[in-house]
Tab-separated table of C-alpha atoms and ligand atoms in Angstrom:
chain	number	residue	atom	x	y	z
A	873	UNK	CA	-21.669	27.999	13.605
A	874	UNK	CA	-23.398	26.014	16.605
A	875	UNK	CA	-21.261	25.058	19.217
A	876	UNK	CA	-22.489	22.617	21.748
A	877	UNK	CA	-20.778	21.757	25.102
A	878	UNK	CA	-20.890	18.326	26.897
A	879	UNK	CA	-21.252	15.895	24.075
A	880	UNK	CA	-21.530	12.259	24.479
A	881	UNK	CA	-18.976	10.720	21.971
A	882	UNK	CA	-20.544	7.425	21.672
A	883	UNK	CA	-23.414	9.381	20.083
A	884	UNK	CA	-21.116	9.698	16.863
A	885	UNK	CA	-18.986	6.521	16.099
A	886	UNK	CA	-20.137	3.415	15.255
A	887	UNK	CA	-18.426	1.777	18.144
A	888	UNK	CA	-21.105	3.525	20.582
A	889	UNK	CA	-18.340	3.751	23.642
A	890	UNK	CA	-16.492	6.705	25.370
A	891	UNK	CA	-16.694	9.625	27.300
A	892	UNK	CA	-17.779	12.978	26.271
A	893	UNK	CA	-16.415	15.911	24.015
A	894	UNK	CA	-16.035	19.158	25.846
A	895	UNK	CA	-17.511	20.858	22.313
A	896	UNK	CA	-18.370	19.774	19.181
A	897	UNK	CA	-19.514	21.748	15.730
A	898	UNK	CA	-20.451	20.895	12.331
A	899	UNK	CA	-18.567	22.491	9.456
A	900	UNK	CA	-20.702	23.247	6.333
A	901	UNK	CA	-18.042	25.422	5.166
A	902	UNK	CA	-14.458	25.678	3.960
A	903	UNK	CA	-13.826	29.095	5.232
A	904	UNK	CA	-15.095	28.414	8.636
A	905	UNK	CA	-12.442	26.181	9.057
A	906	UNK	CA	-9.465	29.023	9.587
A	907	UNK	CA	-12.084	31.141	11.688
A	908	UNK	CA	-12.685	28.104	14.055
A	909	UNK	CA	-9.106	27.111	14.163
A	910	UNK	CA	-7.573	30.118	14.896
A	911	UNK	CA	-10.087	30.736	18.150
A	912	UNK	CA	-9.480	27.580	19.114
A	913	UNK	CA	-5.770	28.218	19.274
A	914	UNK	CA	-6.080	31.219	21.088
A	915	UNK	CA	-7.959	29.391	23.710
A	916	UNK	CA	-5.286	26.858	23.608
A	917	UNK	CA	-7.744	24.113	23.294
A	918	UNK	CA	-7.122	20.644	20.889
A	919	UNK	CA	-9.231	20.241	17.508
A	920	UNK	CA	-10.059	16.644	16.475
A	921	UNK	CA	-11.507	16.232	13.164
A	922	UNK	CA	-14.339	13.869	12.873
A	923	UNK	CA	-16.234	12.404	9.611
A	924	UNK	CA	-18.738	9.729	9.714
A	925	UNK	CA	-17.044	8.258	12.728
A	926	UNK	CA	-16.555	4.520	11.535
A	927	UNK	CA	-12.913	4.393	12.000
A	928	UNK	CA	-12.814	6.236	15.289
A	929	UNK	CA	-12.963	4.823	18.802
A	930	UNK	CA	-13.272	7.472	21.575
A	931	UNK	CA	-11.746	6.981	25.244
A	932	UNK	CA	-13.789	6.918	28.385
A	933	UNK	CA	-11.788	10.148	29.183
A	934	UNK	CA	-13.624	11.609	26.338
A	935	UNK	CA	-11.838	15.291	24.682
A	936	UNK	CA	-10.962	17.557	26.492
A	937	UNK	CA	-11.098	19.924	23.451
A	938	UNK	CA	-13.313	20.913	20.561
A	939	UNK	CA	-14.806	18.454	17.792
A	940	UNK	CA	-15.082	19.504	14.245
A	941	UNK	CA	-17.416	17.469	12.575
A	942	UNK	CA	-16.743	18.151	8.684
A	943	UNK	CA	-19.471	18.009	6.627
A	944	UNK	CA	-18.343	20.290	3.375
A	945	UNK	CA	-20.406	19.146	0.581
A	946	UNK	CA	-19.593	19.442	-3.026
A	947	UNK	CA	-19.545	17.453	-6.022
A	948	UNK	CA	-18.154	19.362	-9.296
A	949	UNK	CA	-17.143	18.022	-12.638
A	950	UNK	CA	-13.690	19.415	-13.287
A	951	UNK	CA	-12.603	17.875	-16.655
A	952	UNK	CA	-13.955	15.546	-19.174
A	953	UNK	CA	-12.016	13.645	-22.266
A	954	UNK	CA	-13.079	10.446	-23.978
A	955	UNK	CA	-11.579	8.051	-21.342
A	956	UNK	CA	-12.057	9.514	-17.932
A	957	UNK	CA	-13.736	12.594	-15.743
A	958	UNK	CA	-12.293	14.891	-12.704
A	959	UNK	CA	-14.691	15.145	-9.934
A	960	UNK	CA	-13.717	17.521	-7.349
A	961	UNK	CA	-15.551	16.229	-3.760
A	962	UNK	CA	-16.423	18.068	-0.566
A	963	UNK	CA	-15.330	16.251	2.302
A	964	UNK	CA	-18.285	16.266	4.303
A	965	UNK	CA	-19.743	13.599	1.478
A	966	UNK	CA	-20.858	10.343	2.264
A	967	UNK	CA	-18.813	7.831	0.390
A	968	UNK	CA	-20.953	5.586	-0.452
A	969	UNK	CA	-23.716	7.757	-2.015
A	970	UNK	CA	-20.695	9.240	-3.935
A	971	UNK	CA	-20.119	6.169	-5.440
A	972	UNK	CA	-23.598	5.101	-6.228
A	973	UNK	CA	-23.277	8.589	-8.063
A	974	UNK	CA	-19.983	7.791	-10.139
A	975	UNK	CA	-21.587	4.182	-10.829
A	976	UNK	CA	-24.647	5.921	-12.344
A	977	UNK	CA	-22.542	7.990	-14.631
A	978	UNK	CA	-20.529	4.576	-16.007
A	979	UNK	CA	-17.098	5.778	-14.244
A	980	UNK	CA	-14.799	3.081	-12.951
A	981	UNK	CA	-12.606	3.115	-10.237
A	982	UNK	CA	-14.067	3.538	-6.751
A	983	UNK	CA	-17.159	0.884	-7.743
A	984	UNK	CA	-15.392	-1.858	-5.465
A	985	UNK	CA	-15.414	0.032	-2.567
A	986	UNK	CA	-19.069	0.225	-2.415
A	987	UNK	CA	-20.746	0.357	1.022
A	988	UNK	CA	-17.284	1.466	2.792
A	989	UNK	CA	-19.382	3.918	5.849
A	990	UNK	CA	-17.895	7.033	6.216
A	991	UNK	CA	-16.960	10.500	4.194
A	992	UNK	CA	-15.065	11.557	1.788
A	993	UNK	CA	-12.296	13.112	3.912
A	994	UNK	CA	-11.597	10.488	5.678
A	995	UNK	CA	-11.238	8.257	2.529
A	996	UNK	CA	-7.570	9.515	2.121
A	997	UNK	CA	-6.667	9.003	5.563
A	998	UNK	CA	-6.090	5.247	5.651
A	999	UNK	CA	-5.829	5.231	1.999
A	1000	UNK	CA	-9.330	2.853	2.343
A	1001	UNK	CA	-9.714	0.524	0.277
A	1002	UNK	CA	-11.482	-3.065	-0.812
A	1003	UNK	CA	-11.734	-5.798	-3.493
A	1004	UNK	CA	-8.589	-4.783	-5.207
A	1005	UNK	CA	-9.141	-0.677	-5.506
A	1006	UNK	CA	-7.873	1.661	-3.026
A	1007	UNK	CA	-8.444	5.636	-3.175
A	1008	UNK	CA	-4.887	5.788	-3.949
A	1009	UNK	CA	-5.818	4.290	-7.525
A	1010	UNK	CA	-7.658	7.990	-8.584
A	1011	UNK	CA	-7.120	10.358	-6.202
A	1012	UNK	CA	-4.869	13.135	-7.886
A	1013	UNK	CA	-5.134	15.500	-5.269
A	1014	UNK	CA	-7.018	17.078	-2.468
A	1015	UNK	CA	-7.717	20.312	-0.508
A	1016	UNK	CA	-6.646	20.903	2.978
A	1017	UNK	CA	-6.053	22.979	5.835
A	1018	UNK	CA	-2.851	22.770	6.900
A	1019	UNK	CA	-2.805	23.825	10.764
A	1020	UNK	CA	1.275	23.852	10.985
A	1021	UNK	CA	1.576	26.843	8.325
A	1022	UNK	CA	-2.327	27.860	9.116
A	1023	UNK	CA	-3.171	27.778	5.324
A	1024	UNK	CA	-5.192	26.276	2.634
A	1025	UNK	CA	-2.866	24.161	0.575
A	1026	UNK	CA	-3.139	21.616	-2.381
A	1027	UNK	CA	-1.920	18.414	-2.179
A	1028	UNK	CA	-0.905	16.547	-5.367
A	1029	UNK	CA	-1.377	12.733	-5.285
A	1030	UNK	CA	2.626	11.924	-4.529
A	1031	UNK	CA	2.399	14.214	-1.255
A	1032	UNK	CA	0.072	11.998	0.117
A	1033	UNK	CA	2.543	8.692	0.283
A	1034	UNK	CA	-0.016	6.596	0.217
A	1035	UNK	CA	0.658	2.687	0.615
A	1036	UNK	CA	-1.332	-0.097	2.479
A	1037	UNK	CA	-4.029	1.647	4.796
A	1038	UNK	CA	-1.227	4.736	4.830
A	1039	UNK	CA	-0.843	8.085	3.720
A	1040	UNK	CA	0.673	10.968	5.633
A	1041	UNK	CA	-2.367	11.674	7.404
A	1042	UNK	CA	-2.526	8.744	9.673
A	1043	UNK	CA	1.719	8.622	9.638
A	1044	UNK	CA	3.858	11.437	9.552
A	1045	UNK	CA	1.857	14.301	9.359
A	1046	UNK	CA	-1.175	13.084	11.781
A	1047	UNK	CA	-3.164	15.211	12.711
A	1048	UNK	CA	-1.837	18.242	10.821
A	1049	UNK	CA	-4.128	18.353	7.829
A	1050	UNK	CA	-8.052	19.148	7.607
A	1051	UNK	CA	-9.147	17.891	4.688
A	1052	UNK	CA	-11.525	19.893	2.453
A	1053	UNK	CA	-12.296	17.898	-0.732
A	1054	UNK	CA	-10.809	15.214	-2.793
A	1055	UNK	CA	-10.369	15.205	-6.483
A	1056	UNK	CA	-10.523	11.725	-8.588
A	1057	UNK	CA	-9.600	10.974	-12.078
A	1058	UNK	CA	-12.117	8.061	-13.187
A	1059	UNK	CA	-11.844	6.070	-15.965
A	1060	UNK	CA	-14.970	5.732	-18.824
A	1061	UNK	CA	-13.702	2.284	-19.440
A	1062	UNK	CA	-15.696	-0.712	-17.761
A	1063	UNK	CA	-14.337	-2.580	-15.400
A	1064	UNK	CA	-12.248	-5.299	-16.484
A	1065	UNK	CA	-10.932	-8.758	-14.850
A	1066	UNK	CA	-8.921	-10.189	-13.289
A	1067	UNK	CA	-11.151	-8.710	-10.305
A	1068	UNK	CA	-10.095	-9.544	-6.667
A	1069	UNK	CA	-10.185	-13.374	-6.056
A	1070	UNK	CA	-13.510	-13.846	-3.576
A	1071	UNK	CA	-15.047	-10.975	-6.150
A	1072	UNK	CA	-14.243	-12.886	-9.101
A	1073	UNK	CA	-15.463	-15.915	-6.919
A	1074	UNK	CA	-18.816	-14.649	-6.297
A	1075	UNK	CA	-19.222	-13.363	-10.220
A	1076	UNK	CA	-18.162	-16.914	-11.165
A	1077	UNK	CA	-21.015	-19.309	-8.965
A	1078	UNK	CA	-23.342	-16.539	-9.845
A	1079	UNK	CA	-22.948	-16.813	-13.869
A	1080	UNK	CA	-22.010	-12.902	-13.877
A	1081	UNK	CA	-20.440	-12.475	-17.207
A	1082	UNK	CA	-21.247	-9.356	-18.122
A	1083	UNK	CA	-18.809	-6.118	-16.051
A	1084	UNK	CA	-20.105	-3.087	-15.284
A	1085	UNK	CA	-19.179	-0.889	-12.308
A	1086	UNK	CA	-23.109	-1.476	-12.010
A	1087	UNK	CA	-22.633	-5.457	-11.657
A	1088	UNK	CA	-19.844	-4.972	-9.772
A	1089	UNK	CA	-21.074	-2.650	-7.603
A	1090	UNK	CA	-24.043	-4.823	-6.761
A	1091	UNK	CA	-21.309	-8.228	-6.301
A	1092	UNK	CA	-19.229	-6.178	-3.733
A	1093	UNK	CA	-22.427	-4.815	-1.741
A	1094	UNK	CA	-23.634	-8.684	-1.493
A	1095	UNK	CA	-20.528	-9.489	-0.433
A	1096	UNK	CA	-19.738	-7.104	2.131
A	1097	UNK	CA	-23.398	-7.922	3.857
A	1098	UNK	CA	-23.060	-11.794	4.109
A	1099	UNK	CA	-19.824	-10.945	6.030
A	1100	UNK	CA	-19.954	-7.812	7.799
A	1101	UNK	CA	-21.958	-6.253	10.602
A	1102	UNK	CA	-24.544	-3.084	9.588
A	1103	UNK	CA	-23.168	-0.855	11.923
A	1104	UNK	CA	-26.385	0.678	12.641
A	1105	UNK	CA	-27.587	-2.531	13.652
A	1106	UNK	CA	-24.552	-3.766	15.515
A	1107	UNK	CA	-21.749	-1.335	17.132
A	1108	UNK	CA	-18.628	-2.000	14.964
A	1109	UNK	CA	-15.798	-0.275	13.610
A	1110	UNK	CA	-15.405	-2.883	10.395
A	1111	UNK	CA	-12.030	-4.546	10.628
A	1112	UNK	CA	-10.448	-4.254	14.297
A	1113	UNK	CA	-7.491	-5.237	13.449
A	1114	UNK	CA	-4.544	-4.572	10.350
A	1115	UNK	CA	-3.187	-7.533	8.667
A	1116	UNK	CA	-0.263	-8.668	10.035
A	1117	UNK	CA	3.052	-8.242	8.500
A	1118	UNK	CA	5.394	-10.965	8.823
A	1119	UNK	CA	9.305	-11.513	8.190
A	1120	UNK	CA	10.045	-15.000	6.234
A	1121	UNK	CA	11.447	-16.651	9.048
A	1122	UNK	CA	8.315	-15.622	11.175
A	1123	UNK	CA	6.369	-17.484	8.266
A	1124	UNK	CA	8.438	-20.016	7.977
A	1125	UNK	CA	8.068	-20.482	11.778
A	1126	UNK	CA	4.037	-20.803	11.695
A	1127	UNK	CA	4.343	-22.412	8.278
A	1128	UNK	CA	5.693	-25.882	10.492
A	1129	UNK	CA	2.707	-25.879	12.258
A	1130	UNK	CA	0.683	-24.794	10.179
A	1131	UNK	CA	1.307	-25.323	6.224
A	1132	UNK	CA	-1.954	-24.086	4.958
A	1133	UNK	CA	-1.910	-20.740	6.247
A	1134	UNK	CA	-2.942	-18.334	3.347
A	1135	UNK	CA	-0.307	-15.356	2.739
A	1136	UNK	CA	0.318	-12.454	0.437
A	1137	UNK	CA	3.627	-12.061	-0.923
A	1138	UNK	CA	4.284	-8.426	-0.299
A	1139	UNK	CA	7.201	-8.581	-2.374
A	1140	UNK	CA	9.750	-6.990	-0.310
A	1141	UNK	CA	10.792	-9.401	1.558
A	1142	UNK	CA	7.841	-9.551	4.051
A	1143	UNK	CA	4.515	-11.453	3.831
A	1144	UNK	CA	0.863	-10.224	4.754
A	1145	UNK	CA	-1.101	-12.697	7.040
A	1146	UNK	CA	-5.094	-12.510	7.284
A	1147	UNK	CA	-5.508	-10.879	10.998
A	1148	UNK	CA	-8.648	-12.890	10.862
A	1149	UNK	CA	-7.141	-16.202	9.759
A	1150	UNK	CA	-4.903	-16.183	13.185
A	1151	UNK	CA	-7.995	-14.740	15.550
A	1152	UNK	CA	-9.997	-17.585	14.449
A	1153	UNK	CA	-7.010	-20.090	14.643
A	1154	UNK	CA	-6.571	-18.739	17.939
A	1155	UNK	CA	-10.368	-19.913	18.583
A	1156	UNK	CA	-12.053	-16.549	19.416
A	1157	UNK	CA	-14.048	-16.594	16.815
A	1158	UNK	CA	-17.383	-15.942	18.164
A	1159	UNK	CA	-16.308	-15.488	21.469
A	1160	UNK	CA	-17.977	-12.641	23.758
A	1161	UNK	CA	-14.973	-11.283	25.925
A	1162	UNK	CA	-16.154	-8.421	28.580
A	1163	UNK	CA	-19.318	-7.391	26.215
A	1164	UNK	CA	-17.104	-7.432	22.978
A	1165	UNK	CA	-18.177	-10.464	20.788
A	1166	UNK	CA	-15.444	-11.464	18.066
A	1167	UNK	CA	-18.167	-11.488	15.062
A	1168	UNK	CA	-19.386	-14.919	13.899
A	1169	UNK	CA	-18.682	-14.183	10.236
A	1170	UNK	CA	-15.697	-12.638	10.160
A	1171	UNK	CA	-13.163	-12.669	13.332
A	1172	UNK	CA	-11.146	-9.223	12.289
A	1173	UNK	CA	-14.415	-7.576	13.104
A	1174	UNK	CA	-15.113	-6.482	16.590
A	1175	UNK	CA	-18.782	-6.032	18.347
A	1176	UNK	CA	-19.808	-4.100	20.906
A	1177	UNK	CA	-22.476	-6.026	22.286
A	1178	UNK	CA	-22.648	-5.227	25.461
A	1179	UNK	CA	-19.811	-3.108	26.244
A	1180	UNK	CA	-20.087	0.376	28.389
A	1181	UNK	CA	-16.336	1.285	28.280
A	1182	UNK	CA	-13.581	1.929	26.595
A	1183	UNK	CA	-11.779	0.152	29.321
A	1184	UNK	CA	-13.867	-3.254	27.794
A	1185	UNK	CA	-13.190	-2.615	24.695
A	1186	UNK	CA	-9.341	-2.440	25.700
A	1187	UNK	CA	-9.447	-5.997	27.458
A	1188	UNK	CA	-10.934	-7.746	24.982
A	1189	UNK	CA	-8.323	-6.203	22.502
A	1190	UNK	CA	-5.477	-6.775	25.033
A	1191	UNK	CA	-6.454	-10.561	24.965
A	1192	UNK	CA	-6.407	-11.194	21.806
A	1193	UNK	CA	-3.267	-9.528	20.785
A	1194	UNK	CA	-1.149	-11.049	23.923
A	1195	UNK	CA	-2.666	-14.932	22.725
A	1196	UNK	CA	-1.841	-14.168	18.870
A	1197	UNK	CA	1.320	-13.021	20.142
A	1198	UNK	CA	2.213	-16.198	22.115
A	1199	UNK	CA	1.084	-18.689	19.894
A	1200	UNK	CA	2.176	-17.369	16.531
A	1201	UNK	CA	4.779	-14.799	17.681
A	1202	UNK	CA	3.401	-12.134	15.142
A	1203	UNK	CA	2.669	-8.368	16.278
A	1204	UNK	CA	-1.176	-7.104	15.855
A	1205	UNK	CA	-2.299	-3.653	15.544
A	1206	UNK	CA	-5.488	-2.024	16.079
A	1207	UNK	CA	-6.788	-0.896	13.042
A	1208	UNK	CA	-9.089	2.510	14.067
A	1209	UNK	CA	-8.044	5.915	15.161
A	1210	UNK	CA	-8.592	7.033	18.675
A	1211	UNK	CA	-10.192	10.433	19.447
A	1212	UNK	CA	-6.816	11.821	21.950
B	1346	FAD	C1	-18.740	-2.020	8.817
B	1346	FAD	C2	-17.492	-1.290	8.401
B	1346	FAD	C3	-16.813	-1.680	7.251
B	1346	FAD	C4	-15.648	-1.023	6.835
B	1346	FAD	N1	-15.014	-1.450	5.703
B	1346	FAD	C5	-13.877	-0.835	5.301
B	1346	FAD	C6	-13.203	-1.273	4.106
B	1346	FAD	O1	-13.647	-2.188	3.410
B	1346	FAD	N2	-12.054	-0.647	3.755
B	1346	FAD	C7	-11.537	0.377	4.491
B	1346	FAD	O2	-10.493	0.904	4.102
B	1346	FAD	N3	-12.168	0.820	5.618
B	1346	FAD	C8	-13.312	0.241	6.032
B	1346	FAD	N4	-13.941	0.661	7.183
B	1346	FAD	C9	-13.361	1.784	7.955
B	1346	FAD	C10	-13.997	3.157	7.643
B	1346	FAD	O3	-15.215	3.008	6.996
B	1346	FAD	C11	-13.064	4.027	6.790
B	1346	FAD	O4	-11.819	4.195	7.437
B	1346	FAD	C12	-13.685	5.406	6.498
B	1346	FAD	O5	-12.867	6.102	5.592
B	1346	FAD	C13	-13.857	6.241	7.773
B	1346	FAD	O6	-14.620	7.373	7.424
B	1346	FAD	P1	-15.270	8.293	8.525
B	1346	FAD	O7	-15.787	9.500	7.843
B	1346	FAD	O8	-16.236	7.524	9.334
B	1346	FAD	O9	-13.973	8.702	9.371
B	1346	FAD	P2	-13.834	8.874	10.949
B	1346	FAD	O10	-13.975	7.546	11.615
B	1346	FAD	O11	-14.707	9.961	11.433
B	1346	FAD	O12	-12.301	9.327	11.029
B	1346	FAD	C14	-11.264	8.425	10.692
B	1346	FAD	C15	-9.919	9.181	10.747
B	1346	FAD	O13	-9.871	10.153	9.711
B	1346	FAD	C16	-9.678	11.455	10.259
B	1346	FAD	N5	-10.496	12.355	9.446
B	1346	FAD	C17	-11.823	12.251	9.176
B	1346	FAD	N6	-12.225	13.233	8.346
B	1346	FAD	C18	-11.127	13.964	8.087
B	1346	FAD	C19	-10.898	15.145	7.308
B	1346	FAD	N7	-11.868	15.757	6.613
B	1346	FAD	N8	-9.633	15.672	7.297
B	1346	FAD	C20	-8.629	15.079	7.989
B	1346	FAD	N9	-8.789	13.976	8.735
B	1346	FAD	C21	-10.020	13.423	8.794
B	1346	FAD	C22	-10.118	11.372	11.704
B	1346	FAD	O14	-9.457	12.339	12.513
B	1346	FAD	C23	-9.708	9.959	12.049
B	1346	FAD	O15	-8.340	9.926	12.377
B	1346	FAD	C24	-15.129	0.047	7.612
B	1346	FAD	C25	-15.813	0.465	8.769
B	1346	FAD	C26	-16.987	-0.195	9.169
B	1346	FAD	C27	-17.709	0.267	10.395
């Protein structure tokens, strides 16, 4: 195991902004995980766990601590029956070449979340999730180091409490788990509608009739590119910002200004607003604030254009949440992790 000192963060998120790590290491394997951890503790210095690094924005501070940068890989067939197969995944995986691989063997269930960036690990973290599937849908369990008992556990899929962009690991337990690999249950069966309403849009004006995770693969990858950034072309971290979450009366509120805002009954009593629906309302769509521009094609997307800080980043983020606040009195959140 290499371990290298002095590491410039920026190097390693999408983002491109922070300060440096004071180490950082690749993992390759499992067992190295316990060896690392347990030196690391008797130096008394932080671990942060790090996939791909597109849901991760780092501080100008930097870390005063060590990195691990997980890169397990693994892909195993565990079970097979006429409807579905168990994959068991290392979490060092890239996602997206994972599902390529599950398209190419005809399983459904992770095909709409084609071209998510990122690993495998990290999939379970904020539950990702796009075009009507989320991991939650097949994940049955995963592998982990648990640094509160120091031990390799098993987690079964209800452990995880996953809901919207939630599960333990990003909640509760944050920061307590290193995951090690994933296992999904996919189905044999082909995708079948109703799909997710701008998928099923785009299927529709392009006389798609026929569903296969390969077509629909291909739909969501079109998609995803007429709307969002390449993050090695432009510094992003995909959506900034989480939906907001809004009471009735808080609708009702905005609703008398505004009667064609578009909402999604949640069913408990609250409603989900588009985070981008209110940025652009609140006209920064577009908009370059301190060398972050609000993309063009989708407003819940920040770029880093031009940015050198975190402390830019923050600004621009500040702004927009104090003028959604005061014009629609709704709370938003920032969406990615930060490295602390
Ligand atoms: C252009 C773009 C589009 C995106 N679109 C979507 C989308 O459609 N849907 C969606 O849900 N997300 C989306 N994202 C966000 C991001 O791709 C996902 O959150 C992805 O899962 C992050 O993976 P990563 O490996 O880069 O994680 P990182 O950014 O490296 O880490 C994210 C978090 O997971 C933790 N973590 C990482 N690996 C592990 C591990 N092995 N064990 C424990 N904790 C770990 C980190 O500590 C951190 O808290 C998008 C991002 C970009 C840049």
């Amino acid at each position: 195991m290499e371990i290298h000192t002095n590491i410039p963060i920026k190097n390693f998120t999408t983002m491109r902004l922070g300060g440096k790590a004071r180490f950082m290491t690749d993992i390759f394997k499992t067992e190295d995980i316990a060896k690392i951890f347990q030196n690391a503790k008797a130096q008394n210095l932080p671990i942060f766990i790090m996939g791909g690094g597109s849901n991760l924005i780092a501080r100008d501070e930097g870390y005063n601590g060590i990195i691990l940068k997980i890169k397990i890989p693994g892909f195993e067939k565990m079970a097979d029956d006429i409807n579905s197969t168990t994959i068991k995944i290392g979490a060092g995986e890239d996602w997206d070449s994972v599902v390529k691989r599950t398209v190419d063997m005809s399983l459904s269930g992770i095909e709409a979340m084609s071209a998510i960036p990122g690993t495998i690990g990290a999939a379970p973290v904020q539950n990702i999730g796009a075009y009507g599937q989320e991991i939650a849908d097949t994940l049955i369990s995963l592998e982990a180091y648990d640094t509160e008992n120091e031990e390799f556990v098993n987690l079964t899929h209800e452990d995880c409490n996953f809901s919207y962009r939630k599960s333990i690991f990003n909640s509760l337990d944050k920061g307590r788990y290193i995951i090690t690999s994933i296992t999904l249950k996919l189905s044999k069966n082909q995708p079948t509608p109703p799909f997710y309403d701008s998928l099923q849009k785009y299927l529709d004006e392009n006389n798609i009739k026929i569903y296969t995770q390969q077509t629909i693969r291909d739909a969501v990858i079109k998609i995803r590119a007429s709307k969002l950034p390449d993050p090695k072309i432009m510094a992003n971290s995909g959506s900034f910002f989480k939906n907001a979450i809004a009471e009735k009366w808080q609708l009702d509120e905005i609703k008398n200004k505004y009667p064609d805002i578009p909402t999604y009954d949640m069913g408990d009593g609250k409603f989900k607003i588009p985070t981008g629906w209110l940025i652009e309302q609140a006209g920064f769509k577009g908009q370059l604030i301190n060398g972050i521009r609000v993309y063009d094609k989708n407003a819940l997307v920040l770029v880093n254009e031009s940015a050198t800080s975190y402390n830019d980043l923050e600004i621009a983020k500040n702004q927009i949440i104090r003028k959604i606040r005061d014009i629609f009195r709704v709370e938003i959140e920032q969406e990615p992790n930060e490295i602390q």
